[in-house]
Amino acid sequence: MIGDPQNGWGDTGSTGGGNGGSGAGGNGSGDARSRRVLTGISSRAWEHPADRAALAALRRVPIFDQILRTLFGFFGEKPVRLAFQANAIRVSDRQYARIHRLYTDVLRTMDSPEHYPLYVSQTPVVNAGAYGMEKPFIILNSGTVTLLDDDELSFVLGHELGHIMSGHVLYRTMTVILLQLASLGFPIVGLAARAVLMALLEWSRKSELSCDRAGLLAVQDPEVALRTMMKMAGGGTPDAPDLGEFIRQAEEYREGGDVADSVFKVLNLLGMTHPFFVLRVSELRGWIETGDYDRILRGEYSRHGDPDPGVVQDLQAAMDSYAEGAKSLVDEMATAARRMGEQFRGGLGF
């Protein structure tokens, strides 16, 4: 899912949107004809260490498997599939042919093992999602089709394909179901299930960081990826927003504020499935700056069938990622506290 379900995750029956979009003929440099086909690429190539760590932690929750089995048994594959697809149009060479062409290019670039079904749902909310249990599929909101140009749509499609190829869809579908049940006060969502839901939400936020990378690999144009997230955050108007200003805004959000701001930044994320777009922009830029993105385009990436690096190495990378994030938070709070102290002393005339 590209955006938080609190901002809409495919409400069927809504008005608005469109069936063709205003962006026919993408204008980015990541044209499908010049993209490198990432033959045999493994999802490990783009997965964020914190994503794998959070998923490992989720699976260690004592009642996790029991809750998952209960939900799966209660709903089953077919009812969930029908609920998501009941009011949507399946994309093909005859239905939404332009989107079908873009999607086919993304599948080819990412060397997808399957051509997973893609649907367009009529809703003005700009969003998309990958769902399913045993048979994954993607739903693209018509508002997204209207807002984004071809390259930007390809980024969204690559992001959602990343969720499928990383094996996220079962857990993401369970997250959406639990959120809906919790909002309705359904009795299956007791204290135990709520604990699982909070763990799912923590993992879900980290999984988005992985799939932003997958979306970038699908379009192979950093400007397109960052521009898409900017438009997902603020929409598109005749007075087009400036990407450079949005990146500066992202850095100001990450670095600025006092102690209270640092606490509120954490609290504001609780209960959400997605990190804020400004944080995702910073994370994706950081990944590019490490050189990992360029190395993948040069063909230096994990492939299907490569030896597993081992659980210990995987967990160590994940712990390093979390440690770095925690250190960053502590540093931010220390800096904010120092600023607050300086302001306080200045106000007293010290």
CSV table of N, CA and C in Angstrom, one decimal, residues 8-130:
chain,number,residue,atom,x,y,z
A,8,GLY,N,-7.6,6.5,3.2
A,8,GLY,CA,-8.3,5.8,2.1
A,8,GLY,C,-7.4,4.6,1.6
A,9,TRP,N,-8.0,3.4,1.6
A,9,TRP,CA,-7.3,2.3,1.0
A,9,TRP,C,-8.1,1.6,0.0
A,10,GLY,N,-8.9,2.3,-0.7
A,10,GLY,CA,-9.7,1.7,-1.8
A,10,GLY,C,-11.1,1.6,-1.5
A,11,ASP,N,-11.7,2.7,-0.9
A,11,ASP,CA,-13.1,2.7,-0.6
A,11,ASP,C,-13.9,2.6,-1.9
A,12,THR,N,-14.6,1.5,-2.1
A,12,THR,CA,-15.4,1.3,-3.3
A,12,THR,C,-16.7,2.1,-3.1
A,13,GLY,N,-17.2,2.6,-4.3
A,13,GLY,CA,-18.5,3.3,-4.3
A,13,GLY,C,-18.3,4.8,-4.1
A,14,SER,N,-17.0,5.3,-4.0
A,14,SER,CA,-16.8,6.7,-3.9
A,14,SER,C,-17.0,7.4,-5.2
A,15,THR,N,-17.2,8.7,-5.2
A,15,THR,CA,-17.3,9.5,-6.4
A,15,THR,C,-16.0,10.1,-6.7
A,16,GLY,N,-15.8,10.5,-7.9
A,16,GLY,CA,-14.5,11.2,-8.3
A,16,GLY,C,-13.6,10.3,-9.0
A,17,GLY,N,-12.4,10.8,-9.3
A,17,GLY,CA,-11.4,10.0,-10.0
A,17,GLY,C,-11.6,10.1,-11.5
A,18,GLY,N,-11.1,9.2,-12.2
A,18,GLY,CA,-11.1,9.2,-13.6
A,18,GLY,C,-10.7,7.9,-14.2
A,19,ASN,N,-10.7,7.7,-15.5
A,19,ASN,CA,-10.3,6.5,-16.1
A,19,ASN,C,-9.1,6.6,-17.0
A,20,GLY,N,-8.5,7.7,-17.1
A,20,GLY,CA,-7.4,7.8,-18.0
A,20,GLY,C,-6.2,8.5,-17.4
A,21,GLY,N,-6.5,9.5,-16.6
A,21,GLY,CA,-5.5,10.3,-16.0
A,21,GLY,C,-5.0,11.4,-16.9
A,22,SER,N,-4.3,12.4,-16.3
A,22,SER,CA,-3.9,13.5,-17.0
A,22,SER,C,-2.4,13.4,-17.4
A,23,GLY,N,-1.8,12.2,-17.1
A,23,GLY,CA,-0.4,12.1,-17.4
A,23,GLY,C,0.0,11.2,-18.5
A,24,ALA,N,-0.8,11.0,-19.5
A,24,ALA,CA,-0.5,10.1,-20.6
A,24,ALA,C,0.8,10.6,-21.2
A,25,GLY,N,1.7,9.6,-21.4
A,25,GLY,CA,3.0,9.9,-22.0
A,25,GLY,C,4.0,10.5,-20.9
A,26,GLY,N,4.5,9.6,-20.1
A,26,GLY,CA,5.4,10.0,-19.0
A,26,GLY,C,6.6,10.8,-19.5
A,27,ASN,N,7.1,11.7,-18.7
A,27,ASN,CA,8.1,12.6,-19.1
A,27,ASN,C,9.4,12.4,-18.4
A,28,GLY,N,9.6,11.3,-17.6
A,28,GLY,CA,10.8,11.1,-16.8
A,28,GLY,C,11.9,10.5,-17.7
A,29,SER,N,13.1,10.4,-17.2
A,29,SER,CA,14.2,9.8,-17.9
A,29,SER,C,14.2,8.3,-17.7
A,30,GLY,N,13.2,7.7,-16.9
A,30,GLY,CA,13.2,6.3,-16.7
A,30,GLY,C,12.4,5.5,-17.7
A,31,ASP,N,12.4,5.9,-18.9
A,31,ASP,CA,11.6,5.3,-20.0
A,31,ASP,C,11.9,3.8,-20.0
A,32,ALA,N,10.8,3.0,-20.1
A,32,ALA,CA,10.9,1.5,-20.0
A,32,ALA,C,12.0,1.0,-21.0
A,33,ARG,N,12.1,1.6,-22.2
A,33,ARG,CA,13.0,1.1,-23.2
A,33,ARG,C,14.5,1.2,-22.7
A,34,SER,N,14.8,2.1,-21.8
A,34,SER,CA,16.2,2.3,-21.3
A,34,SER,C,16.4,1.7,-19.9
A,35,ARG,N,15.4,1.1,-19.3
A,35,ARG,CA,15.6,0.5,-18.0
A,35,ARG,C,16.3,-0.8,-18.1
A,36,ARG,N,17.1,-1.1,-17.1
A,36,ARG,CA,17.8,-2.3,-17.0
A,36,ARG,C,16.9,-3.4,-16.5
A,37,VAL,N,16.8,-4.5,-17.1
A,37,VAL,CA,16.0,-5.6,-16.6
A,37,VAL,C,16.8,-6.3,-15.5
A,38,LEU,N,16.2,-6.4,-14.3
A,38,LEU,CA,16.9,-6.9,-13.2
A,38,LEU,C,16.6,-8.4,-13.1
A,39,THR,N,17.3,-9.1,-14.0
A,39,THR,CA,17.0,-10.6,-14.2
A,39,THR,C,17.4,-11.4,-12.9
A,40,GLY,N,16.4,-12.2,-12.5
A,40,GLY,CA,16.6,-13.0,-11.3
A,40,GLY,C,16.7,-12.3,-10.0
A,41,ILE,N,16.4,-11.1,-9.9
A,41,ILE,CA,16.6,-10.3,-8.7
A,41,ILE,C,15.8,-10.9,-7.5
A,42,SER,N,16.4,-11.0,-6.4
A,42,SER,CA,15.8,-11.4,-5.1
A,42,SER,C,15.3,-10.2,-4.4
A,43,SER,N,14.2,-10.4,-3.7
A,43,SER,CA,13.6,-9.2,-2.9
A,43,SER,C,14.6,-8.8,-1.8
A,44,ARG,N,15.5,-9.6,-1.5
A,44,ARG,CA,16.5,-9.2,-0.5
A,44,ARG,C,17.3,-8.0,-0.9
A,45,ALA,N,17.4,-7.8,-2.3
A,45,ALA,CA,18.2,-6.7,-2.8
A,45,ALA,C,17.6,-5.4,-2.4
A,46,TRP,N,16.3,-5.3,-2.2
A,46,TRP,CA,15.7,-4.0,-1.8
A,46,TRP,C,15.2,-3.9,-0.4
A,47,GLU,N,15.1,-5.0,0.3
A,47,GLU,CA,14.5,-5.0,1.6
A,47,GLU,C,15.3,-4.3,2.6
A,48,HIS,N,14.7,-3.4,3.3
A,48,HIS,CA,15.3,-2.6,4.4
A,48,HIS,C,15.6,-3.5,5.6
A,49,PRO,N,16.7,-3.5,6.2
A,49,PRO,CA,17.0,-4.3,7.4
A,49,PRO,C,16.0,-4.2,8.5
A,50,ALA,N,15.5,-3.0,8.7
A,50,ALA,CA,14.4,-2.8,9.7
A,50,ALA,C,13.1,-3.5,9.4
A,51,ASP,N,12.9,-3.7,8.1
A,51,ASP,CA,11.7,-4.4,7.6
A,51,ASP,C,11.8,-5.9,8.1
A,52,ARG,N,13.0,-6.5,7.8
A,52,ARG,CA,13.2,-7.9,8.2
A,52,ARG,C,13.2,-8.1,9.7
A,53,ALA,N,13.8,-7.1,10.4
A,53,ALA,CA,13.9,-7.2,11.9
A,53,ALA,C,12.5,-7.1,12.5
A,54,ALA,N,11.7,-6.2,12.0
A,54,ALA,CA,10.3,-6.0,12.5
A,54,ALA,C,9.5,-7.2,12.2
A,55,LEU,N,9.7,-7.8,11.1
A,55,LEU,CA,8.9,-9.0,10.7
A,55,LEU,C,9.3,-10.2,11.6
A,56,ALA,N,10.6,-10.3,11.9
A,56,ALA,CA,11.1,-11.4,12.8
A,56,ALA,C,10.6,-11.2,14.2
A,57,ALA,N,10.6,-9.9,14.6
A,57,ALA,CA,10.0,-9.6,15.9
A,57,ALA,C,8.5,-9.9,16.0
A,58,LEU,N,7.8,-9.6,14.9
A,58,LEU,CA,6.4,-9.9,14.8
A,58,LEU,C,6.1,-11.4,15.0
A,59,ARG,N,6.9,-12.2,14.3
A,59,ARG,CA,6.7,-13.7,14.3
A,59,ARG,C,7.1,-14.2,15.7
A,60,ARG,N,7.8,-13.5,16.5
A,60,ARG,CA,8.1,-14.0,17.9
A,60,ARG,C,7.0,-13.6,18.9
A,61,VAL,N,6.0,-12.8,18.5
A,61,VAL,CA,4.9,-12.5,19.4
A,61,VAL,C,4.2,-13.9,19.6
A,62,PRO,N,4.0,-14.3,20.9
A,62,PRO,CA,3.6,-15.7,21.2
A,62,PRO,C,2.2,-16.0,20.5
A,63,ILE,N,1.3,-15.1,20.4
A,63,ILE,CA,0.0,-15.4,19.9
A,63,ILE,C,-0.2,-15.1,18.4
A,64,PHE,N,0.9,-14.7,17.8
A,64,PHE,CA,0.8,-14.2,16.4
A,64,PHE,C,0.2,-15.2,15.5
A,65,ASP,N,0.8,-16.4,15.5
A,65,ASP,CA,0.4,-17.5,14.6
A,65,ASP,C,-1.1,-17.8,14.9
A,66,GLN,N,-1.5,-17.9,16.1
A,66,GLN,CA,-2.8,-18.2,16.5
A,66,GLN,C,-3.8,-17.2,15.9
A,67,ILE,N,-3.5,-15.9,16.1
A,67,ILE,CA,-4.4,-14.9,15.6
A,67,ILE,C,-4.5,-14.9,14.1
A,68,LEU,N,-3.3,-15.2,13.4
A,68,LEU,CA,-3.3,-15.2,12.0
A,68,LEU,C,-4.1,-16.4,11.5
A,69,ARG,N,-4.0,-17.6,12.1
A,69,ARG,CA,-4.8,-18.7,11.7
A,69,ARG,C,-6.2,-18.5,11.9
A,70,THR,N,-6.6,-17.8,13.0
A,70,THR,CA,-8.0,-17.6,13.3
A,70,THR,C,-8.6,-16.7,12.3
A,71,LEU,N,-7.9,-15.6,11.9
A,71,LEU,CA,-8.4,-14.7,10.9
A,71,LEU,C,-8.5,-15.4,9.5
A,72,PHE,N,-7.5,-16.1,9.2
A,72,PHE,CA,-7.5,-16.8,7.9
A,72,PHE,C,-8.6,-17.8,7.8
A,73,GLY,N,-8.8,-18.6,8.9
A,73,GLY,CA,-9.9,-19.5,8.9
A,73,GLY,C,-11.3,-18.9,8.9
A,74,PHE,N,-11.4,-17.7,9.6
A,74,PHE,CA,-12.7,-17.0,9.7
A,74,PHE,C,-13.1,-16.4,8.3
A,75,PHE,N,-12.1,-15.8,7.6
A,75,PHE,CA,-12.4,-15.1,6.4
A,75,PHE,C,-12.2,-16.0,5.1
A,76,GLY,N,-11.0,-16.6,5.1
A,76,GLY,CA,-10.6,-17.4,3.9
A,76,GLY,C,-10.2,-16.6,2.7
A,77,GLU,N,-9.7,-17.2,1.7
A,77,GLU,CA,-9.2,-16.5,0.6
A,77,GLU,C,-10.3,-15.8,-0.3
A,78,LYS,N,-11.3,-16.6,-0.6
A,78,LYS,CA,-12.3,-16.1,-1.5
A,78,LYS,C,-13.1,-14.9,-1.0
A,79,PRO,N,-13.6,-14.9,0.2
A,79,PRO,CA,-14.4,-13.7,0.7
A,79,PRO,C,-13.5,-12.4,0.7
A,80,VAL,N,-12.2,-12.6,1.1
A,80,VAL,CA,-11.4,-11.4,1.1
A,80,VAL,C,-11.2,-10.9,-0.4
A,81,ARG,N,-10.9,-11.8,-1.3
A,81,ARG,CA,-10.7,-11.4,-2.7
A,81,ARG,C,-12.0,-10.7,-3.2
A,82,LEU,N,-13.1,-11.3,-3.0
A,82,LEU,CA,-14.4,-10.7,-3.5
A,82,LEU,C,-14.6,-9.3,-2.8
A,83,ALA,N,-14.3,-9.1,-1.6
A,83,ALA,CA,-14.5,-7.9,-0.9
A,83,ALA,C,-13.7,-6.8,-1.5
A,84,PHE,N,-12.5,-7.1,-1.9
A,84,PHE,CA,-11.6,-6.1,-2.5
A,84,PHE,C,-11.9,-5.8,-3.9
A,85,GLN,N,-12.4,-6.8,-4.6
A,85,GLN,CA,-12.6,-6.7,-6.1
A,85,GLN,C,-14.0,-6.4,-6.5
A,86,ALA,N,-14.9,-6.3,-5.5
A,86,ALA,CA,-16.3,-6.2,-5.9
A,86,ALA,C,-16.7,-5.0,-6.7
A,87,ASN,N,-16.0,-3.9,-6.6
A,87,ASN,CA,-16.3,-2.7,-7.4
A,87,ASN,C,-15.1,-2.1,-8.1
A,88,ALA,N,-14.4,-3.0,-8.8
A,88,ALA,CA,-13.2,-2.6,-9.5
A,88,ALA,C,-13.2,-3.2,-10.9
A,89,ILE,N,-12.3,-2.6,-11.7
A,89,ILE,CA,-12.2,-3.1,-13.1
A,89,ILE,C,-10.8,-3.7,-13.3
A,90,ARG,N,-10.8,-4.9,-13.8
A,90,ARG,CA,-9.5,-5.6,-14.1
A,90,ARG,C,-8.8,-5.0,-15.3
A,91,VAL,N,-7.5,-4.7,-15.1
A,91,VAL,CA,-6.7,-4.0,-16.1
A,91,VAL,C,-6.2,-5.1,-17.1
A,92,SER,N,-6.4,-4.8,-18.4
A,92,SER,CA,-5.9,-5.7,-19.5
A,92,SER,C,-5.5,-4.9,-20.7
A,93,ASP,N,-5.2,-5.6,-21.8
A,93,ASP,CA,-4.9,-4.8,-23.0
A,93,ASP,C,-6.1,-4.2,-23.6
A,94,ARG,N,-7.3,-4.5,-23.1
A,94,ARG,CA,-8.5,-3.9,-23.6
A,94,ARG,C,-9.2,-3.0,-22.5
A,95,GLN,N,-8.8,-3.1,-21.3
A,95,GLN,CA,-9.3,-2.3,-20.2
A,95,GLN,C,-8.1,-1.5,-19.6
A,96,TYR,N,-8.2,-0.2,-19.7
A,96,TYR,CA,-7.1,0.6,-19.2
A,96,TYR,C,-5.8,0.1,-19.9
A,97,ALA,N,-5.8,0.2,-21.2
A,97,ALA,CA,-4.7,-0.3,-22.0
A,97,ALA,C,-3.3,0.4,-21.6
A,98,ARG,N,-3.4,1.7,-21.4
A,98,ARG,CA,-2.2,2.5,-21.0
A,98,ARG,C,-1.6,1.9,-19.7
A,99,ILE,N,-2.4,1.7,-18.7
A,99,ILE,CA,-1.9,1.2,-17.4
A,99,ILE,C,-1.4,-0.2,-17.6
A,100,HIS,N,-2.1,-1.0,-18.5
A,100,HIS,CA,-1.6,-2.3,-18.7
A,100,HIS,C,-0.2,-2.3,-19.3
A,101,ARG,N,0.0,-1.4,-20.2
A,101,ARG,CA,1.4,-1.3,-20.8
A,101,ARG,C,2.4,-0.9,-19.8
A,102,LEU,N,2.1,0.0,-18.9
A,102,LEU,CA,3.0,0.4,-17.9
A,102,LEU,C,3.3,-0.7,-16.9
A,103,TYR,N,2.3,-1.4,-16.6
A,103,TYR,CA,2.4,-2.5,-15.6
A,103,TYR,C,3.2,-3.6,-16.2
A,104,THR,N,3.0,-3.9,-17.5
A,104,THR,CA,3.8,-5.0,-18.2
A,104,THR,C,5.3,-4.6,-18.2
A,105,ASP,N,5.6,-3.3,-18.4
A,105,ASP,CA,6.9,-2.9,-18.4
A,105,ASP,C,7.6,-3.1,-17.0
A,106,VAL,N,6.8,-2.7,-16.0
A,106,VAL,CA,7.3,-2.9,-14.6
A,106,VAL,C,7.6,-4.3,-14.3
A,107,LEU,N,6.6,-5.2,-14.6
A,107,LEU,CA,6.8,-6.6,-14.4
A,107,LEU,C,8.1,-7.2,-15.1
A,108,ARG,N,8.3,-6.7,-16.3
A,108,ARG,CA,9.5,-7.1,-17.1
A,108,ARG,C,10.8,-6.6,-16.4
A,109,THR,N,10.8,-5.3,-16.0
A,109,THR,CA,11.9,-4.7,-15.4
A,109,THR,C,12.3,-5.4,-14.1
A,110,MET,N,11.3,-5.8,-13.3
A,110,MET,CA,11.6,-6.4,-12.0
A,110,MET,C,11.7,-7.9,-12.1
A,111,ASP,N,11.6,-8.5,-13.4
A,111,ASP,CA,11.6,-9.9,-13.6
A,111,ASP,C,10.7,-10.6,-12.7
A,112,SER,N,9.4,-10.1,-12.7
A,112,SER,CA,8.4,-10.7,-11.8
A,112,SER,C,8.1,-12.2,-12.2
A,113,PRO,N,8.0,-13.0,-11.1
A,113,PRO,CA,7.7,-14.4,-11.4
A,113,PRO,C,6.3,-14.7,-12.0
A,114,GLU,N,5.4,-13.7,-11.8
A,114,GLU,CA,4.0,-13.9,-12.3
A,114,GLU,C,3.5,-12.5,-12.8
A,115,HIS,N,2.4,-12.6,-13.6
A,115,HIS,CA,1.7,-11.4,-14.0
A,115,HIS,C,0.5,-11.3,-13.0
A,116,TYR,N,0.7,-10.7,-11.9
A,116,TYR,CA,-0.4,-10.6,-10.8
A,116,TYR,C,-1.5,-9.7,-11.3
A,117,PRO,N,-2.8,-10.1,-11.0
A,117,PRO,CA,-3.9,-9.3,-11.4
A,117,PRO,C,-3.8,-7.9,-10.9
A,118,LEU,N,-4.2,-6.9,-11.7
A,118,LEU,CA,-4.2,-5.5,-11.4
A,118,LEU,C,-5.6,-5.0,-11.6
A,119,TYR,N,-6.2,-4.2,-10.7
A,119,TYR,CA,-7.5,-3.6,-10.8
A,119,TYR,C,-7.5,-2.1,-10.6
A,120,VAL,N,-8.4,-1.4,-11.2
A,120,VAL,CA,-8.6,0.0,-10.9
A,120,VAL,C,-9.9,0.2,-10.2
A,121,SER,N,-9.9,0.8,-9.0
A,121,SER,CA,-11.1,1.0,-8.2
A,121,SER,C,-11.5,2.5,-8.3
A,122,GLN,N,-12.8,2.7,-8.4
A,122,GLN,CA,-13.3,4.1,-8.5
A,122,GLN,C,-13.3,4.8,-7.1
A,123,THR,N,-12.4,5.6,-6.8
A,123,THR,CA,-12.3,6.4,-5.6
A,123,THR,C,-11.4,7.6,-5.8
A,124,PRO,N,-11.7,8.7,-5.4
A,124,PRO,CA,-10.8,9.9,-5.6
A,124,PRO,C,-9.6,9.9,-4.7
A,125,VAL,N,-9.6,9.0,-3.7
A,125,VAL,CA,-8.5,9.0,-2.7
A,125,VAL,C,-7.2,8.5,-3.5
A,126,VAL,N,-6.1,9.2,-3.4
A,126,VAL,CA,-4.9,8.8,-4.1
A,126,VAL,C,-4.2,7.7,-3.3
A,127,ASN,N,-4.3,6.5,-3.8
A,127,ASN,CA,-3.7,5.4,-3.1
A,127,ASN,C,-3.6,4.2,-4.0
A,128,ALA,N,-3.0,3.1,-3.5
A,128,ALA,CA,-3.0,1.8,-4.1
A,128,ALA,C,-2.6,0.8,-3.1
A,129,GLY,N,-2.8,-0.5,-3.4
A,129,GLY,CA,-2.5,-1.5,-2.4
A,129,GLY,C,-2.3,-2.9,-3.0
A,130,ALA,N,-1.5,-3.7,-2.4
A,130,ALA,CA,-1.3,-5.1,-2.8
A,130,ALA,C,-2.0,-5.9,-1.7
